[in-house]
Each structure stands twice: as structure tokens, then as C-alpha cells.
């Protein structure tokens, strides 16, 4: 398994502002992902964070809105830009070393007012 | 495309009752299948997995069998406890899917004493 931490654990932000969420893993991992869980909903993949190159975004998500960095094999950030109330969600990072296992961080609960 | 369909919740059971949460999938080839659990206020935890047809995943008294012929991966437990109250997500990674998890809608389980 892997020990994953996220900062902040929760935040309340005003519309129009941006928030950067950090994800730290206790050891090197091959793949890191960012997911969104809207209130009462399932999880949707935002993007794959690639080490040393631009993130790979899923349909419906764009880099200008959700810029992602991954400077090394244990750390990644997701920024939610120009926030609106519709961005209120739980944002989770996950990591994977093998094809068959993926582990999730505790999540960041974001409320946009 | 690839998708996961779960039975709608909430599922309400008395302690020591038998649990079944149905999950069916649509995918080409042989996806890997997973059950994740989300306890109140927490992140996702991998509960069990199966990576090929007829595999049975098991953990903490929960079981699920990968049925290729019915494209199903139903979650079962013989005797639930109050502490099992949570939201359960069925998920898959498609063949050659670069570890991108596709989640079902989730099923909320409430167990009463």
C-alpha cells in the first residue's frame, strides 16, 4: 500500500479565487491521479499527473481550470482556478505502482461561496 | 464505452443480515474489477479486487467473484455489522486502461443494531 497525505483537508473559498491542493506520498510511485467527487456523487477522473511532463486531462476537464504539477515521483499539486460554487467537491489524489492496485488520499473538501 | 452500474441505495439492513450489492459492467476484453469503501468523513479504501475471470476477491468477510459470462462483480457478506455502514463503490480499469478507474454511482449501506 501507500501512505498518502493531502493539504489542506478542507477549505472554504470565495468565488473567483484559486486553491492549490497538495498530495504527498511516502514513497515513489509510478502513477498519480486526481479525482473529483461532487456532493452525493461518484468519483470522476480529472487527469493523470505525469512526472516531468504535462498532465493528461479527461474529457470535460482543461488545464486552464485545473493546472497540475508533478515535479517528482512523490508529490503533485492540483489547482482549482477561478472557482465557482459548482466547484464545491471533494478532490482526491490517488497513486498506483501496479496495474491492479490504486490507493487514495483522504481528500480535500472544498466549499466555494 | 466502459461503464459500471450498481444497485441503487440506500440499502438498510439489521445487524447479522446477509448483504448483496449488485454490480455489472460494460467493457471490452478483460478489465480488472474492484470494490472500494468510503466510511463517513473518510477517503476511499480498497476493499477487494479481481483481475481475471472466475477470480474471487475477499477481505474483512466481504467477497466478490468476477463473472465474465454475466459481466458482474456482486459484493456479498454473510453477516454485516454496524461498523460496515458506509458507501460502497464498484469500479473497473479497462484492459490497457492505464490504471484509470471508472466508478459506479456508489451504494450507501446502513446497518442498524
PDB file of C-alpha atoms in Angstrom:
ATOM      1  CA  UNK A   1       0.000   0.000   0.000  1.00  0.00           C
ATOM      2  CA  UNK A   2       0.999   3.660   0.274  1.00  0.00           C
ATOM      3  CA  UNK A   3       0.573   6.430   2.813  1.00  0.00           C
ATOM      4  CA  UNK A   4      -0.884   9.485   1.114  1.00  0.00           C
ATOM      5  CA  UNK A   5      -1.468  12.894   2.647  1.00  0.00           C
ATOM      6  CA  UNK A   6      -3.321  15.854   1.222  1.00  0.00           C
ATOM      7  CA  UNK A   7      -3.287  19.505   2.207  1.00  0.00           C
ATOM      8  CA  UNK A   8      -5.495  21.237   3.032  1.00  0.00           C
ATOM      9  CA  UNK A   9      -8.020  18.746   4.348  1.00  0.00           C
ATOM     10  CA  UNK A  10     -10.773  21.275   3.799  1.00  0.00           C
ATOM     11  CA  UNK A  11     -11.229  24.895   2.803  1.00  0.00           C
ATOM     12  CA  UNK A  12     -13.911  27.481   2.216  1.00  0.00           C
ATOM     13  CA  UNK A  13     -13.095  29.839  -0.634  1.00  0.00           C
ATOM     14  CA  UNK A  14     -14.722  32.785  -2.329  1.00  0.00           C
ATOM     15  CA  UNK A  15     -15.750  32.595  -5.948  1.00  0.00           C
ATOM     16  CA  UNK A  16     -13.184  33.884  -8.410  1.00  0.00           C
ATOM     17  CA  UNK A  17     -10.221  32.788  -6.296  1.00  0.00           C
ATOM     18  CA  UNK A  18      -7.913  29.781  -6.753  1.00  0.00           C
ATOM     19  CA  UNK A  19      -6.865  26.987  -4.418  1.00  0.00           C
ATOM     20  CA  UNK A  20      -3.869  24.695  -4.723  1.00  0.00           C
ATOM     21  CA  UNK A  21      -4.149  21.213  -3.233  1.00  0.00           C
ATOM     22  CA  UNK A  22      -1.049  19.209  -2.402  1.00  0.00           C
ATOM     23  CA  UNK A  23      -0.640  15.440  -2.496  1.00  0.00           C
ATOM     24  CA  UNK A  24       2.354  13.761  -0.876  1.00  0.00           C
ATOM     25  CA  UNK A  25       3.180  10.036  -0.968  1.00  0.00           C
ATOM     26  CA  UNK A  26       5.523   8.280   1.430  1.00  0.00           C
ATOM     27  CA  UNK A  27       7.466   6.532  -1.359  1.00  0.00           C
ATOM     28  CA  UNK A  28       7.979   6.783  -5.098  1.00  0.00           C
ATOM     29  CA  UNK A  29       5.056   5.776  -7.276  1.00  0.00           C
ATOM     30  CA  UNK A  30       4.656   5.346 -10.987  1.00  0.00           C
ATOM     31  CA  UNK A  31       1.300   6.981 -11.489  1.00  0.00           C
ATOM     32  CA  UNK A  32      -0.644   9.710  -9.733  1.00  0.00           C
ATOM     33  CA  UNK A  33      -4.201  10.774 -10.474  1.00  0.00           C
ATOM     34  CA  UNK A  34      -6.646  13.462  -9.439  1.00  0.00           C
ATOM     35  CA  UNK A  35     -10.362  12.757  -8.985  1.00  0.00           C
ATOM     36  CA  UNK A  36     -13.376  14.884  -8.154  1.00  0.00           C
ATOM     37  CA  UNK A  37     -16.339  13.736  -6.074  1.00  0.00           C
ATOM     38  CA  UNK A  38     -19.220  16.147  -6.279  1.00  0.00           C
ATOM     39  CA  UNK A  39     -21.710  16.158  -3.379  1.00  0.00           C
ATOM     40  CA  UNK A  40     -23.539  12.836  -3.171  1.00  0.00           C
ATOM     41  CA  UNK A  41     -21.946  11.645  -6.409  1.00  0.00           C
ATOM     42  CA  UNK A  42     -19.397   9.135  -7.547  1.00  0.00           C
ATOM     43  CA  UNK A  43     -15.786   9.857  -8.455  1.00  0.00           C
ATOM     44  CA  UNK A  44     -14.719  11.283 -11.794  1.00  0.00           C
ATOM     45  CA  UNK A  45     -11.156  11.274 -13.042  1.00  0.00           C
ATOM     46  CA  UNK A  46      -9.830  14.766 -13.741  1.00  0.00           C
ATOM     47  CA  UNK A  47      -6.350  13.945 -15.020  1.00  0.00           C
ATOM     48  CA  UNK A  48      -3.263  11.801 -14.801  1.00  0.00           C
ATOM     49  CA  UNK A  49      -0.328  13.686 -13.309  1.00  0.00           C
ATOM     50  CA  UNK A  50       2.770  12.879 -15.339  1.00  0.00           C
ATOM     51  CA  UNK A  51       6.201  13.345 -13.837  1.00  0.00           C
ATOM     52  CA  UNK A  52       8.265  15.747 -15.907  1.00  0.00           C
ATOM     53  CA  UNK A  53       5.585  16.475 -18.498  1.00  0.00           C
ATOM     54  CA  UNK A  54       2.144  17.977 -18.871  1.00  0.00           C
ATOM     55  CA  UNK A  55      -0.788  16.223 -17.232  1.00  0.00           C
ATOM     56  CA  UNK A  56      -3.211  14.182 -19.324  1.00  0.00           C
ATOM     57  CA  UNK A  57      -6.751  15.514 -18.912  1.00  0.00           C
ATOM     58  CA  UNK A  58     -10.011  13.632 -19.273  1.00  0.00           C
ATOM     59  CA  UNK A  59     -12.865  14.837 -21.401  1.00  0.00           C
ATOM     60  CA  UNK A  60     -14.551  17.837 -19.812  1.00  0.00           C
ATOM     61  CA  UNK A  61     -11.502  18.997 -17.853  1.00  0.00           C
ATOM     62  CA  UNK A  62      -8.979  21.549 -19.103  1.00  0.00           C
ATOM     63  CA  UNK A  63      -5.575  22.710 -17.999  1.00  0.00           C
ATOM     64  CA  UNK A  64      -6.579  26.358 -17.601  1.00  0.00           C
ATOM     65  CA  UNK A  65      -9.168  25.394 -14.999  1.00  0.00           C
ATOM     66  CA  UNK A  66      -7.251  22.583 -13.284  1.00  0.00           C
ATOM     67  CA  UNK A  67      -3.488  23.095 -13.707  1.00  0.00           C
ATOM     68  CA  UNK A  68      -1.489  20.182 -12.316  1.00  0.00           C
ATOM     69  CA  UNK A  69       2.152  19.854 -11.418  1.00  0.00           C
ATOM     70  CA  UNK A  70       4.216  16.772 -10.646  1.00  0.00           C
ATOM     71  CA  UNK A  71       7.816  17.743 -10.014  1.00  0.00           C
ATOM     72  CA  UNK A  72       8.898  14.322  -8.729  1.00  0.00           C
ATOM     73  CA  UNK A  73       7.683  10.776  -8.050  1.00  0.00           C
ATOM     74  CA  UNK A  74       6.222  11.510  -4.614  1.00  0.00           C
ATOM     75  CA  UNK A  75       4.451  14.862  -4.956  1.00  0.00           C
ATOM     76  CA  UNK A  76       1.764  16.535  -7.034  1.00  0.00           C
ATOM     77  CA  UNK A  77      -0.458  19.610  -6.872  1.00  0.00           C
ATOM     78  CA  UNK A  78      -3.867  20.381  -8.319  1.00  0.00           C
ATOM     79  CA  UNK A  79      -5.049  23.971  -8.606  1.00  0.00           C
ATOM     80  CA  UNK A  80      -8.726  24.788  -8.923  1.00  0.00           C
ATOM     81  CA  UNK A  81      -8.770  28.142 -10.708  1.00  0.00           C
ATOM     82  CA  UNK A  82     -11.324  30.935 -10.844  1.00  0.00           C
ATOM     83  CA  UNK A  83     -13.644  28.967  -8.603  1.00  0.00           C
ATOM     84  CA  UNK A  84     -17.423  28.983  -8.712  1.00  0.00           C
ATOM     85  CA  UNK A  85     -19.917  27.264  -6.383  1.00  0.00           C
ATOM     86  CA  UNK A  86     -20.119  24.397  -8.902  1.00  0.00           C
ATOM     87  CA  UNK A  87     -16.516  23.532  -7.997  1.00  0.00           C
ATOM     88  CA  UNK A  88     -17.568  22.614  -4.463  1.00  0.00           C
ATOM     89  CA  UNK A  89     -16.474  18.985  -4.225  1.00  0.00           C
ATOM     90  CA  UNK A  90     -14.084  16.592  -2.593  1.00  0.00           C
ATOM     91  CA  UNK A  91     -10.835  16.388  -4.545  1.00  0.00           C
ATOM     92  CA  UNK A  92      -8.837  13.199  -4.126  1.00  0.00           C
ATOM     93  CA  UNK A  93      -5.436  12.164  -5.321  1.00  0.00           C
ATOM     94  CA  UNK A  94      -4.593   8.542  -5.887  1.00  0.00           C
ATOM     95  CA  UNK A  95      -1.408   6.621  -6.622  1.00  0.00           C
ATOM     96  CA  UNK A  96      -0.568   3.385  -8.317  1.00  0.00           C
ATOM     97  CA  UNK A  97       2.523   1.220  -8.579  1.00  0.00           C
ATOM     98  CA  UNK A  98       0.978  -1.688 -10.396  1.00  0.00           C
ATOM     99  CA  UNK A  99      -1.845  -2.104 -12.865  1.00  0.00           C
ATOM    100  CA  UNK A 100      -4.148  -3.680 -10.359  1.00  0.00           C
ATOM    101  CA  UNK A 101      -3.972  -1.504  -7.266  1.00  0.00           C
ATOM    102  CA  UNK A 102      -4.683   2.127  -6.658  1.00  0.00           C
ATOM    103  CA  UNK A 103      -4.739   3.931  -3.325  1.00  0.00           C
ATOM    104  CA  UNK A 104      -6.466   7.142  -2.411  1.00  0.00           C
ATOM    105  CA  UNK A 105      -5.588  10.061  -0.222  1.00  0.00           C
ATOM    106  CA  UNK A 106      -8.021  11.324   2.437  1.00  0.00           C
ATOM    107  CA  UNK A 107      -9.377  14.022   0.132  1.00  0.00           C
ATOM    108  CA  UNK A 108      -9.736  17.803   0.255  1.00  0.00           C
ATOM    109  CA  UNK A 109     -13.242  19.073   0.906  1.00  0.00           C
ATOM    110  CA  UNK A 110     -13.709  22.357  -0.955  1.00  0.00           C
ATOM    111  CA  UNK A 111     -16.641  24.706  -0.468  1.00  0.00           C
ATOM    112  CA  UNK A 112     -16.960  27.725  -2.730  1.00  0.00           C
ATOM    113  CA  UNK A 113     -19.192  30.562  -1.573  1.00  0.00           C
TER     114      UNK A 113
ATOM    115  CA  UNK B   1     -17.752   2.671 -23.816  1.00  0.00           C
ATOM    116  CA  UNK B   2     -16.727   1.387 -20.426  1.00  0.00           C
ATOM    117  CA  UNK B   3     -19.161   1.750 -17.551  1.00  0.00           C
ATOM    118  CA  UNK B   4     -20.206   0.347 -14.182  1.00  0.00           C
ATOM    119  CA  UNK B   5     -23.764   0.001 -12.929  1.00  0.00           C
ATOM    120  CA  UNK B   6     -24.571  -0.541  -9.258  1.00  0.00           C
ATOM    121  CA  UNK B   7     -27.816  -1.182  -7.483  1.00  0.00           C
ATOM    122  CA  UNK B   8     -29.318   1.977  -6.080  1.00  0.00           C
ATOM    123  CA  UNK B   9     -29.255   2.627  -2.406  1.00  0.00           C
ATOM    124  CA  UNK B  10     -29.662   3.144   0.323  1.00  0.00           C
ATOM    125  CA  UNK B  11     -29.565  -0.437   1.480  1.00  0.00           C
ATOM    126  CA  UNK B  12     -30.786  -0.776   5.055  1.00  0.00           C
ATOM    127  CA  UNK B  13     -30.114  -3.973   6.982  1.00  0.00           C
ATOM    128  CA  UNK B  14     -30.225  -5.256  10.514  1.00  0.00           C
ATOM    129  CA  UNK B  15     -27.016  -6.429  12.137  1.00  0.00           C
ATOM    130  CA  UNK B  16     -26.042 -10.010  11.164  1.00  0.00           C
ATOM    131  CA  UNK B  17     -28.131  -9.908   7.989  1.00  0.00           C
ATOM    132  CA  UNK B  18     -26.791 -11.115   4.637  1.00  0.00           C
ATOM    133  CA  UNK B  19     -25.590  -8.431   2.248  1.00  0.00           C
ATOM    134  CA  UNK B  20     -25.574  -8.375  -1.527  1.00  0.00           C
ATOM    135  CA  UNK B  21     -24.766  -5.278  -3.562  1.00  0.00           C
ATOM    136  CA  UNK B  22     -25.118  -5.879  -7.272  1.00  0.00           C
ATOM    137  CA  UNK B  23     -22.578  -4.585  -9.767  1.00  0.00           C
ATOM    138  CA  UNK B  24     -22.485  -5.130 -13.513  1.00  0.00           C
ATOM    139  CA  UNK B  25     -20.078  -3.683 -16.008  1.00  0.00           C
ATOM    140  CA  UNK B  26     -19.625  -2.916 -19.671  1.00  0.00           C
ATOM    141  CA  UNK B  27     -16.119  -3.190 -21.043  1.00  0.00           C
ATOM    142  CA  UNK B  28     -14.199  -4.823 -23.838  1.00  0.00           C
ATOM    143  CA  UNK B  29     -11.676  -7.518 -23.121  1.00  0.00           C
ATOM    144  CA  UNK B  30     -10.854  -8.377 -19.533  1.00  0.00           C
ATOM    145  CA  UNK B  31     -10.977  -5.406 -17.189  1.00  0.00           C
ATOM    146  CA  UNK B  32      -9.760  -5.506 -13.605  1.00  0.00           C
ATOM    147  CA  UNK B  33     -12.597  -5.148 -11.099  1.00  0.00           C
ATOM    148  CA  UNK B  34     -12.622  -3.513  -7.682  1.00  0.00           C
ATOM    149  CA  UNK B  35     -14.754  -2.688  -4.685  1.00  0.00           C
ATOM    150  CA  UNK B  36     -13.879   0.437  -2.739  1.00  0.00           C
ATOM    151  CA  UNK B  37     -15.463   1.547   0.539  1.00  0.00           C
ATOM    152  CA  UNK B  38     -15.878   5.081   1.860  1.00  0.00           C
ATOM    153  CA  UNK B  39     -16.651   5.371   5.557  1.00  0.00           C
ATOM    154  CA  UNK B  40     -18.343   8.575   6.749  1.00  0.00           C
ATOM    155  CA  UNK B  41     -15.985  11.517   6.504  1.00  0.00           C
ATOM    156  CA  UNK B  42     -13.105   9.451   5.152  1.00  0.00           C
ATOM    157  CA  UNK B  43     -11.382   8.790   1.857  1.00  0.00           C
ATOM    158  CA  UNK B  44     -11.687   5.690  -0.281  1.00  0.00           C
ATOM    159  CA  UNK B  45     -10.215   2.381   0.785  1.00  0.00           C
ATOM    160  CA  UNK B  46      -9.617  -0.552  -1.499  1.00  0.00           C
ATOM    161  CA  UNK B  47     -11.804  -3.374  -0.170  1.00  0.00           C
ATOM    162  CA  UNK B  48     -11.085  -6.143  -2.651  1.00  0.00           C
ATOM    163  CA  UNK B  49     -10.179  -6.792  -6.260  1.00  0.00           C
ATOM    164  CA  UNK B  50     -10.189  -9.421  -9.017  1.00  0.00           C
ATOM    165  CA  UNK B  51      -8.098  -9.224 -12.142  1.00  0.00           C
ATOM    166  CA  UNK B  52      -9.307 -12.166 -14.234  1.00  0.00           C
ATOM    167  CA  UNK B  53     -12.430 -14.183 -14.863  1.00  0.00           C
ATOM    168  CA  UNK B  54     -13.569 -16.501 -12.026  1.00  0.00           C
ATOM    169  CA  UNK B  55     -11.199 -14.843  -9.550  1.00  0.00           C
ATOM    170  CA  UNK B  56     -12.727 -14.276  -6.124  1.00  0.00           C
ATOM    171  CA  UNK B  57     -11.624 -11.243  -4.172  1.00  0.00           C
ATOM    172  CA  UNK B  58     -12.115 -11.282  -0.410  1.00  0.00           C
ATOM    173  CA  UNK B  59     -11.350  -9.073   2.573  1.00  0.00           C
ATOM    174  CA  UNK B  60     -12.878  -8.427   6.025  1.00  0.00           C
ATOM    175  CA  UNK B  61     -15.599 -11.007   5.384  1.00  0.00           C
ATOM    176  CA  UNK B  62     -16.624  -9.449   2.073  1.00  0.00           C
ATOM    177  CA  UNK B  63     -16.403 -11.434  -1.166  1.00  0.00           C
ATOM    178  CA  UNK B  64     -16.951 -10.804  -4.858  1.00  0.00           C
ATOM    179  CA  UNK B  65     -16.459 -13.115  -7.843  1.00  0.00           C
ATOM    180  CA  UNK B  66     -15.503 -11.931 -11.316  1.00  0.00           C
ATOM    181  CA  UNK B  67     -18.180 -13.387 -13.612  1.00  0.00           C
ATOM    182  CA  UNK B  68     -17.286 -12.834 -17.238  1.00  0.00           C
ATOM    183  CA  UNK B  69     -20.369 -14.594 -18.576  1.00  0.00           C
ATOM    184  CA  UNK B  70     -22.731 -12.245 -16.727  1.00  0.00           C
ATOM    185  CA  UNK B  71     -20.315  -9.249 -16.628  1.00  0.00           C
ATOM    186  CA  UNK B  72     -20.931  -8.995 -12.903  1.00  0.00           C
ATOM    187  CA  UNK B  73     -18.955  -8.495  -9.697  1.00  0.00           C
ATOM    188  CA  UNK B  74     -21.520  -8.609  -6.901  1.00  0.00           C
ATOM    189  CA  UNK B  75     -20.379  -7.825  -3.355  1.00  0.00           C
ATOM    190  CA  UNK B  76     -21.516 -10.168  -0.569  1.00  0.00           C
ATOM    191  CA  UNK B  77     -21.084 -10.533   3.151  1.00  0.00           C
ATOM    192  CA  UNK B  78     -22.641 -13.221   5.269  1.00  0.00           C
ATOM    193  CA  UNK B  79     -23.231 -11.200   8.427  1.00  0.00           C
ATOM    194  CA  UNK B  80     -22.988  -7.418   8.425  1.00  0.00           C
ATOM    195  CA  UNK B  81     -22.078  -5.264  11.403  1.00  0.00           C
ATOM    196  CA  UNK B  82     -22.981  -1.701  12.289  1.00  0.00           C
ATOM    197  CA  UNK B  83     -19.374  -0.771  11.515  1.00  0.00           C
ATOM    198  CA  UNK B  84     -19.926  -1.804   7.879  1.00  0.00           C
ATOM    199  CA  UNK B  85     -22.160   1.219   7.356  1.00  0.00           C
ATOM    200  CA  UNK B  86     -20.525   3.124   4.501  1.00  0.00           C
ATOM    201  CA  UNK B  87     -20.764   3.856   0.793  1.00  0.00           C
ATOM    202  CA  UNK B  88     -19.523   1.067  -1.469  1.00  0.00           C
ATOM    203  CA  UNK B  89     -18.213   1.749  -4.954  1.00  0.00           C
ATOM    204  CA  UNK B  90     -17.745  -0.821  -7.679  1.00  0.00           C
ATOM    205  CA  UNK B  91     -15.069   0.142 -10.204  1.00  0.00           C
ATOM    206  CA  UNK B  92     -13.092  -1.155 -13.131  1.00  0.00           C
ATOM    207  CA  UNK B  93      -9.880  -0.498 -15.003  1.00  0.00           C
ATOM    208  CA  UNK B  94     -10.307  -1.388 -18.676  1.00  0.00           C
ATOM    209  CA  UNK B  95      -7.836  -3.623 -20.452  1.00  0.00           C
ATOM    210  CA  UNK B  96      -4.937  -1.392 -21.382  1.00  0.00           C
ATOM    211  CA  UNK B  97      -6.645   1.337 -19.402  1.00  0.00           C
ATOM    212  CA  UNK B  98      -3.523   2.948 -17.952  1.00  0.00           C
ATOM    213  CA  UNK B  99      -4.888   2.449 -14.444  1.00  0.00           C
ATOM    214  CA  UNK B 100      -7.770   4.855 -14.982  1.00  0.00           C
ATOM    215  CA  UNK B 101     -10.539   3.803 -12.627  1.00  0.00           C
ATOM    216  CA  UNK B 102     -14.146   4.025 -13.775  1.00  0.00           C
ATOM    217  CA  UNK B 103     -16.558   4.099 -10.858  1.00  0.00           C
ATOM    218  CA  UNK B 104     -20.152   3.142 -10.375  1.00  0.00           C
ATOM    219  CA  UNK B 105     -22.526   5.554  -8.663  1.00  0.00           C
ATOM    220  CA  UNK B 106     -21.967   4.062  -5.231  1.00  0.00           C
ATOM    221  CA  UNK B 107     -24.366   2.289  -2.880  1.00  0.00           C
ATOM    222  CA  UNK B 108     -24.951   3.526   0.631  1.00  0.00           C
ATOM    223  CA  UNK B 109     -25.299   0.794   3.251  1.00  0.00           C
ATOM    224  CA  UNK B 110     -26.840   1.478   6.642  1.00  0.00           C
ATOM    225  CA  UNK B 111     -26.716  -1.293   9.240  1.00  0.00           C
ATOM    226  CA  UNK B 112     -28.870  -0.985  12.353  1.00  0.00           C
ATOM    227  CA  UNK B 113     -28.372  -2.811  15.659  1.00  0.00           C
TER     228      UNK B 113
END
